[in-house]
Coordinates of C-alpha atoms in Angstrom, one line a residue:
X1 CA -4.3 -23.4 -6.3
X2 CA -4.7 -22.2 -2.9
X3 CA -3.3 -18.4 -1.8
X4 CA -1.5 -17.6 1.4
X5 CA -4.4 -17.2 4.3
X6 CA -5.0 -13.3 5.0
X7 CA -5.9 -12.6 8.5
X8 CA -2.2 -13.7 10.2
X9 CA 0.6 -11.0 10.2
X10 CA 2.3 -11.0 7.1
X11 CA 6.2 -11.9 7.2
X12 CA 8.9 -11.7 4.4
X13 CA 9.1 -15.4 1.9
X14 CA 12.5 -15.9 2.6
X15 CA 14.0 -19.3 1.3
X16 CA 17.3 -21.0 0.8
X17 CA 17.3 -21.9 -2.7
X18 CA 14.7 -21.1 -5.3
X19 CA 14.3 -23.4 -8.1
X20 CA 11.9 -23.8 -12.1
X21 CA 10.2 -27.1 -12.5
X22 CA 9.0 -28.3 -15.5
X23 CA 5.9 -30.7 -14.3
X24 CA 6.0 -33.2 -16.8
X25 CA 6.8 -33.6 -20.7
X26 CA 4.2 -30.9 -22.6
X27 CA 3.1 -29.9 -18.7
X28 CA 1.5 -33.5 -18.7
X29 CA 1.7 -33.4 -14.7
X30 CA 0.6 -29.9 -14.3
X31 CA -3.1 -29.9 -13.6
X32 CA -2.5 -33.4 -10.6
X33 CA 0.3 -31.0 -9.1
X34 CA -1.8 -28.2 -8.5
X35 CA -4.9 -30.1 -7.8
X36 CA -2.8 -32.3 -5.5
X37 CA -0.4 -29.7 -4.0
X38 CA 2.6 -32.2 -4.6
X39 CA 5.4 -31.8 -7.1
X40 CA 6.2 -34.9 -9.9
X41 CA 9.8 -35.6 -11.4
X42 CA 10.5 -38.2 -14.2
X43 CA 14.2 -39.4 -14.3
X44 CA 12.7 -43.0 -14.0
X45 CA 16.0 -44.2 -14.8
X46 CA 17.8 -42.6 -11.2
X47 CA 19.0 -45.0 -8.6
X48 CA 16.8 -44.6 -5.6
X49 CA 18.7 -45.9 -3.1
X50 CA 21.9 -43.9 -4.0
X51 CA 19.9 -40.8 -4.3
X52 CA 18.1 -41.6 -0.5
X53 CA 21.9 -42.2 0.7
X54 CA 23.2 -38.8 -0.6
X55 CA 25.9 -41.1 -2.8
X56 CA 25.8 -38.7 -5.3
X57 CA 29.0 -39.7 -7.1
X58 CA 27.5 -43.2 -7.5
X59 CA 24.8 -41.5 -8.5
X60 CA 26.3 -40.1 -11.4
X61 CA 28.7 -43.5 -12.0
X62 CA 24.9 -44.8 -13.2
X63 CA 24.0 -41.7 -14.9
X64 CA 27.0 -41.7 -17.1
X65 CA 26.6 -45.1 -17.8
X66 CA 22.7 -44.7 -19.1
X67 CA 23.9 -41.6 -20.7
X68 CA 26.9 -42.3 -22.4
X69 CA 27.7 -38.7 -21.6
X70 CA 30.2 -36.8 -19.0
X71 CA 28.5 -33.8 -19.5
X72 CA 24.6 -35.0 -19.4
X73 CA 25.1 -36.8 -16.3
X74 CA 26.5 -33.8 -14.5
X75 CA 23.8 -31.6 -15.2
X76 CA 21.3 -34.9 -14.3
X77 CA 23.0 -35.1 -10.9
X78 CA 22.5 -31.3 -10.4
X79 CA 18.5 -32.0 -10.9
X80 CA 18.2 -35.1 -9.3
X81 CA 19.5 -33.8 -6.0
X82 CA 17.9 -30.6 -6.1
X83 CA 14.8 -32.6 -5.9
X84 CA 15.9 -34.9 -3.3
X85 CA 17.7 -32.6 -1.2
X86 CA 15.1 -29.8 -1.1
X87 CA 13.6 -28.9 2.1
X88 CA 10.6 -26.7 3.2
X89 CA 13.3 -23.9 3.0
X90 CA 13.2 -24.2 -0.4
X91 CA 10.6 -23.1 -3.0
X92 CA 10.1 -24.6 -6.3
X93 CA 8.0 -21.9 -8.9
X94 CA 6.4 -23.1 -12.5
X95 CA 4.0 -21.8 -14.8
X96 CA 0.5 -23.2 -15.5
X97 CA -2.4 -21.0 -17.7
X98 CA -0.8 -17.8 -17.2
X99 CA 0.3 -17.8 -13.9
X100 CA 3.2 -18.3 -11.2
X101 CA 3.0 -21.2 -9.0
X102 CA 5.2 -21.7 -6.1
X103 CA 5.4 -24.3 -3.2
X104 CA 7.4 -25.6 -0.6
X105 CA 8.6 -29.6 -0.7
X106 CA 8.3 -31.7 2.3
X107 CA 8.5 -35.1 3.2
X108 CA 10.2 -37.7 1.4
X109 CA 10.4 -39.4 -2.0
X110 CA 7.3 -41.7 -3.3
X111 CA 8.3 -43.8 -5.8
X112 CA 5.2 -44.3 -8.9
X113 CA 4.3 -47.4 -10.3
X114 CA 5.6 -45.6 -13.4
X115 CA 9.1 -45.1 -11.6
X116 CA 8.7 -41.5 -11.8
X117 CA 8.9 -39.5 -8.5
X118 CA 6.2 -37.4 -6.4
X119 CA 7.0 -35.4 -3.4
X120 CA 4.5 -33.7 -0.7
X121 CA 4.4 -29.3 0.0
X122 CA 3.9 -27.6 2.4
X123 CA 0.3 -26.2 2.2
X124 CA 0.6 -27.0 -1.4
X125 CA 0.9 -24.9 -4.5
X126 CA 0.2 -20.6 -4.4
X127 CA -0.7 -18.9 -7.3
X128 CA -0.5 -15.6 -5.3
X129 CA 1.8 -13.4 -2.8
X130 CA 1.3 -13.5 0.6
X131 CA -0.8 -10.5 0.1
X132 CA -3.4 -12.0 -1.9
X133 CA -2.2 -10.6 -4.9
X134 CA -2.5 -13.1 -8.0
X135 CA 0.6 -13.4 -9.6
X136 CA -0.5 -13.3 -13.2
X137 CA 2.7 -13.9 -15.9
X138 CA 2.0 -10.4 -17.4
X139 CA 2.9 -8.6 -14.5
X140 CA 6.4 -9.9 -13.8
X141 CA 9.4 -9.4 -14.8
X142 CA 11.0 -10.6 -18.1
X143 CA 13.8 -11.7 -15.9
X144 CA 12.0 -14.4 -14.0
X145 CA 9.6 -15.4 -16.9
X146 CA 12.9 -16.2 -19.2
X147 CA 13.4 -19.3 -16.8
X148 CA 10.8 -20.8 -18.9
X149 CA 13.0 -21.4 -21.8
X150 CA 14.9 -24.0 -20.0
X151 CA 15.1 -27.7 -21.6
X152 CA 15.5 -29.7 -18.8
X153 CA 13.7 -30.2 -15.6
X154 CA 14.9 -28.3 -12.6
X155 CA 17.1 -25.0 -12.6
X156 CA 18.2 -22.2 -10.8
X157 CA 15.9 -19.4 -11.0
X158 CA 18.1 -16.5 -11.6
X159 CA 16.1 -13.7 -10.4
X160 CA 15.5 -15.1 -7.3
X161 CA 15.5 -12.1 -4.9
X162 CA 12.7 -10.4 -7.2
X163 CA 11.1 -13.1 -6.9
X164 CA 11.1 -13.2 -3.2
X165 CA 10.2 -9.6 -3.0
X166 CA 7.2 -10.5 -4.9
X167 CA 6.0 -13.0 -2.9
X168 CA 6.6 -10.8 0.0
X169 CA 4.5 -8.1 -1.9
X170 CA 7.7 -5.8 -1.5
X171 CA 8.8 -3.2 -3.9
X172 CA 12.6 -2.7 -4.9
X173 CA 13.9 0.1 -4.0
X174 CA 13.7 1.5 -7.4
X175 CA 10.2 0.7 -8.4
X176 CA 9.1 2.4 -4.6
X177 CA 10.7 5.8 -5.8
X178 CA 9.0 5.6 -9.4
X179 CA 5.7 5.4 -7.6
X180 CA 6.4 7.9 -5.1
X181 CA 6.9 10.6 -8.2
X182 CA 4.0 9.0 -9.7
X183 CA 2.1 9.8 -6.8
X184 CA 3.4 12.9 -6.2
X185 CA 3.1 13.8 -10.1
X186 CA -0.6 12.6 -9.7
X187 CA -1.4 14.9 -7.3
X188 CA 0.3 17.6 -8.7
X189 CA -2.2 17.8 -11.3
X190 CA -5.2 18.0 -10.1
X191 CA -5.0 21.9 -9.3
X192 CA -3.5 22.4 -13.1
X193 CA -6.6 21.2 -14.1
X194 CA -8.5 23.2 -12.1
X195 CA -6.9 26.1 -13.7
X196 CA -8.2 25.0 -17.2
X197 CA -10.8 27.2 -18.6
X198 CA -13.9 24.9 -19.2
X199 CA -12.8 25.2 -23.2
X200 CA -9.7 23.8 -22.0
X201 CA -11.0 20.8 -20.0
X202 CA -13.4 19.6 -22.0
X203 CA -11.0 19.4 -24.9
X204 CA -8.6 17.3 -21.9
X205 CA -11.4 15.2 -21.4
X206 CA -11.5 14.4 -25.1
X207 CA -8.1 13.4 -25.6
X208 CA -8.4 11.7 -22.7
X209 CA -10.5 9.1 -24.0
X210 CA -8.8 9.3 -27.5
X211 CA -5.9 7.7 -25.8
X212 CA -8.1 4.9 -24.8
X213 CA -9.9 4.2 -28.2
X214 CA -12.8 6.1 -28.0
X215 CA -14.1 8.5 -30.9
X216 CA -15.7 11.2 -30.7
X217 CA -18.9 12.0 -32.4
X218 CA -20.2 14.7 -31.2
X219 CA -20.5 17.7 -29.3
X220 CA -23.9 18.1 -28.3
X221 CA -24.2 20.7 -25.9
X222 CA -21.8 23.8 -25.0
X223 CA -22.5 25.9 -21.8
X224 CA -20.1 27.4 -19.7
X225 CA -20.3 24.9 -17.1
X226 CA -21.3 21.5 -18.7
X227 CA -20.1 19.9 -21.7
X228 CA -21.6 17.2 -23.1
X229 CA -19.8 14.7 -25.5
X230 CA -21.0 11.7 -27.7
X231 CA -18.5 8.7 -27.9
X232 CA -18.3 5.4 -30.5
X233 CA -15.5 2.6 -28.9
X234 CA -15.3 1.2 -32.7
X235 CA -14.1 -2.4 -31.2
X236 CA -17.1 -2.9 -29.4
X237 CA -19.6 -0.2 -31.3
X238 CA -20.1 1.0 -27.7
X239 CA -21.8 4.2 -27.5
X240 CA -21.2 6.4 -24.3
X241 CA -22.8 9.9 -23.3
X242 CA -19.9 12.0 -21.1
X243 CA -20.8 15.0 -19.0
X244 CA -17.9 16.9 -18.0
X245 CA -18.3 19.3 -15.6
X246 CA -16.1 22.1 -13.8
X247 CA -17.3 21.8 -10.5
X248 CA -19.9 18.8 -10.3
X249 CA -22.5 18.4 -7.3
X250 CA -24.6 14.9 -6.4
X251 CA -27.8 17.0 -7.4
X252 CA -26.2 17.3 -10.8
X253 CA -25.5 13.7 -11.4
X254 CA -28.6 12.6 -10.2
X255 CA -30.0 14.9 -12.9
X256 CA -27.4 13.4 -15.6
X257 CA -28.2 10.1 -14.4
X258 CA -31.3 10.0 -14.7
X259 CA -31.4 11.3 -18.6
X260 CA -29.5 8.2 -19.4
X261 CA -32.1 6.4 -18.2
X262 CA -34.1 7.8 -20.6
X263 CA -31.6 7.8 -23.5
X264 CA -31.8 4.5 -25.4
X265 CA -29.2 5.3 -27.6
X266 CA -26.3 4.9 -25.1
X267 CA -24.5 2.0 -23.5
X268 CA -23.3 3.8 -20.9
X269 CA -22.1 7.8 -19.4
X270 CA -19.3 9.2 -18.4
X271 CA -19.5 11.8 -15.3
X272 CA -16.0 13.8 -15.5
X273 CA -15.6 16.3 -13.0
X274 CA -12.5 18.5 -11.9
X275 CA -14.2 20.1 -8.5
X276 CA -16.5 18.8 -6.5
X277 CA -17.0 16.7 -3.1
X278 CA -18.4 13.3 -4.6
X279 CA -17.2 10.1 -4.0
X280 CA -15.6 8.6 -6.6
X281 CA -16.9 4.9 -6.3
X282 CA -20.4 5.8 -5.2
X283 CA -22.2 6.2 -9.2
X284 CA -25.5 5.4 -9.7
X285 CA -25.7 2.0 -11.9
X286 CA -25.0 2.7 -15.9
X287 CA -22.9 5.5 -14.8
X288 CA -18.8 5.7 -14.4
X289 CA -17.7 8.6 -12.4
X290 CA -14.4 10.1 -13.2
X291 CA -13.2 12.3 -10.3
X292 CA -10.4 14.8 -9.9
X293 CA -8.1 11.6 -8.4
X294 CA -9.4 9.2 -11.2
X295 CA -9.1 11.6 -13.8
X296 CA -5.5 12.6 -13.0
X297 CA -4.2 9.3 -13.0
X298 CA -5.4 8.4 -16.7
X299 CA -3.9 11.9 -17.8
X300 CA -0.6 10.6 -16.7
X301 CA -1.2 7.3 -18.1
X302 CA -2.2 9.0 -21.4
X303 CA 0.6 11.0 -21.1
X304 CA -0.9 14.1 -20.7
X305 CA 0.8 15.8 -18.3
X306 CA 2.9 18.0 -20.2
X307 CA 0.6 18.9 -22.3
X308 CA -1.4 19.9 -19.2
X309 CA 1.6 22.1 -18.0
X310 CA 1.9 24.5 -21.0
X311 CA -1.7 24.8 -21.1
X312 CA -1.8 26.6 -17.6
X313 CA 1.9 28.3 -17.5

């Protein structure tokens, strides 16, 4: 379960052949592997010594015998060697709770009491890039995760250079020029939203956190400069006091900050602000600030940004 060490200069994953493992019937070897940092293969019924040798058309003489079947001892042959040929410029991926694993094989073949087969890696099994970043099955590509459907044991992993490039914590071209617009759109609307009259914003603001579940209440305060709103998040019954402010000082939140303290009502506040030299990650506890930077990035996300546009034009 280990992650690549930070700290050491970070170089591309590069490897020879990238292949899916299947640890065990029902994942049965899954939890030891990890744990272990060593990879298990069944095909108890594979001839050792022929496989050691590299005789791999005796190797599948024996397989078609067992088998009965041309076909199924081909495609046995094609995963018994891919095990037994394998070297550390290999990597072997699978899938365990949610996440991507991936190792390196080394060493050579251990033959169980069971007859099945265990092999050492290298440094054992990652569940992360090289980066440090976890590589969590919901964040990857339909392309790689699809390899899961296979019935057998070993396979080709198809999508092997994305895969690499994740490791490596590299963006494909493509993906690298969607964020740069994202960025650049980002950016782009943080003086819109400075030209919002304070009507304007605080009505933002509110659909804002519509696109995120909350409801709105009420309106319990309207001056030019500060708006207060009341939220309900109806699938936890949260209840959340927002101040949104034009232009927003630390003297102010202080103030706003410490009324929550006194409001027993509310689970939390919101401090929304368009203008205004505070840090971002610097709240006081119980409080959330939401920033120019912060704030334009969930008005993209809630697809806002239009609707931003002809406001202002």
């Amino acid at each position: 379960m280990r992650s690549p060490k930070r700290g050491k200069p970070m170089t591309a994953v590069t490897a020879a052949k990238v292949y899916y493992i299947k640890l065990g019937r029902g994942g049965d070897w899954e939890a030891e592997s990890i744990r272990d940092g060593v990879l298990r293969f069944g095909y108890r019924e594979a001839p050792h010594d022929l496989c050691v040798a590299g005789d791999w058309a005796g190797v599948w003489d024996a397989m078609k015998t067992r088998r009965g079947d041309a076909g199924a001892a081909t495609r046995d042959v094609k995963q018994i060697r891919a095990f037994y040929e394998s070297g550390e410029d290999t990597i072997f991926i699978t899938f365990v709770g949610g996440m991507l694993y991936w190792c390196r094989p080394t060493g050579k073949i251990e033959i169980l009491a069971d007859s099945s087969h265990r092999r050492s890696t290298l440094h054992g099994w990652h569940n992360a890039s090289i980066g440090g970043s976890l590589l969590t099955a919901d964040r990857l590509s339909g392309r790689l995760l699809k390899v899961q459907m296979f019935r057998g044991t070993i396979c080709d992993v198809g999508a092997a250079d994305y895969l690499l490039r994740r490791l490596s914590d590299e963006l494909s071209p493509e993906v690298a020029a969607a964020e740069e617009a994202e960025r650049a759109l980002t950016t782009a609307i943080i003086p819109l939203m400075r030209l919002l009259t304070w009507q304007d914003f605080e009505l933002l603001v509110d659909l804002v956190f519509s696109s995120s579940g909350w409801r709105r209440l009420s309106q319990v305060g309207r001056t030019q400069k500060t708006i207060d709103l009341e939220l309900l998040l109806p699938s936890t019954a949260e209840r959340a006091f927002v101040q949104v402010k034009s232009q927003a000082t630390r003297a102010s939140l202080d103030d706003y900050a410490g009324r929550l303290a006194e409001a027993e009502a509310y689970d939390r506040m919101f401090f929304v602000w368009h203008t205004g030299n505070i840090p971002e990650n610097e709240g006081p506890e119980g409080v959330i600030l939401l920033g120019p930077q912060r704030l334009a990035r969930m008005v993209l996300d809630a697809g806002l940004s239009s609707w931003l546009r002809e406001k202002v034009s």
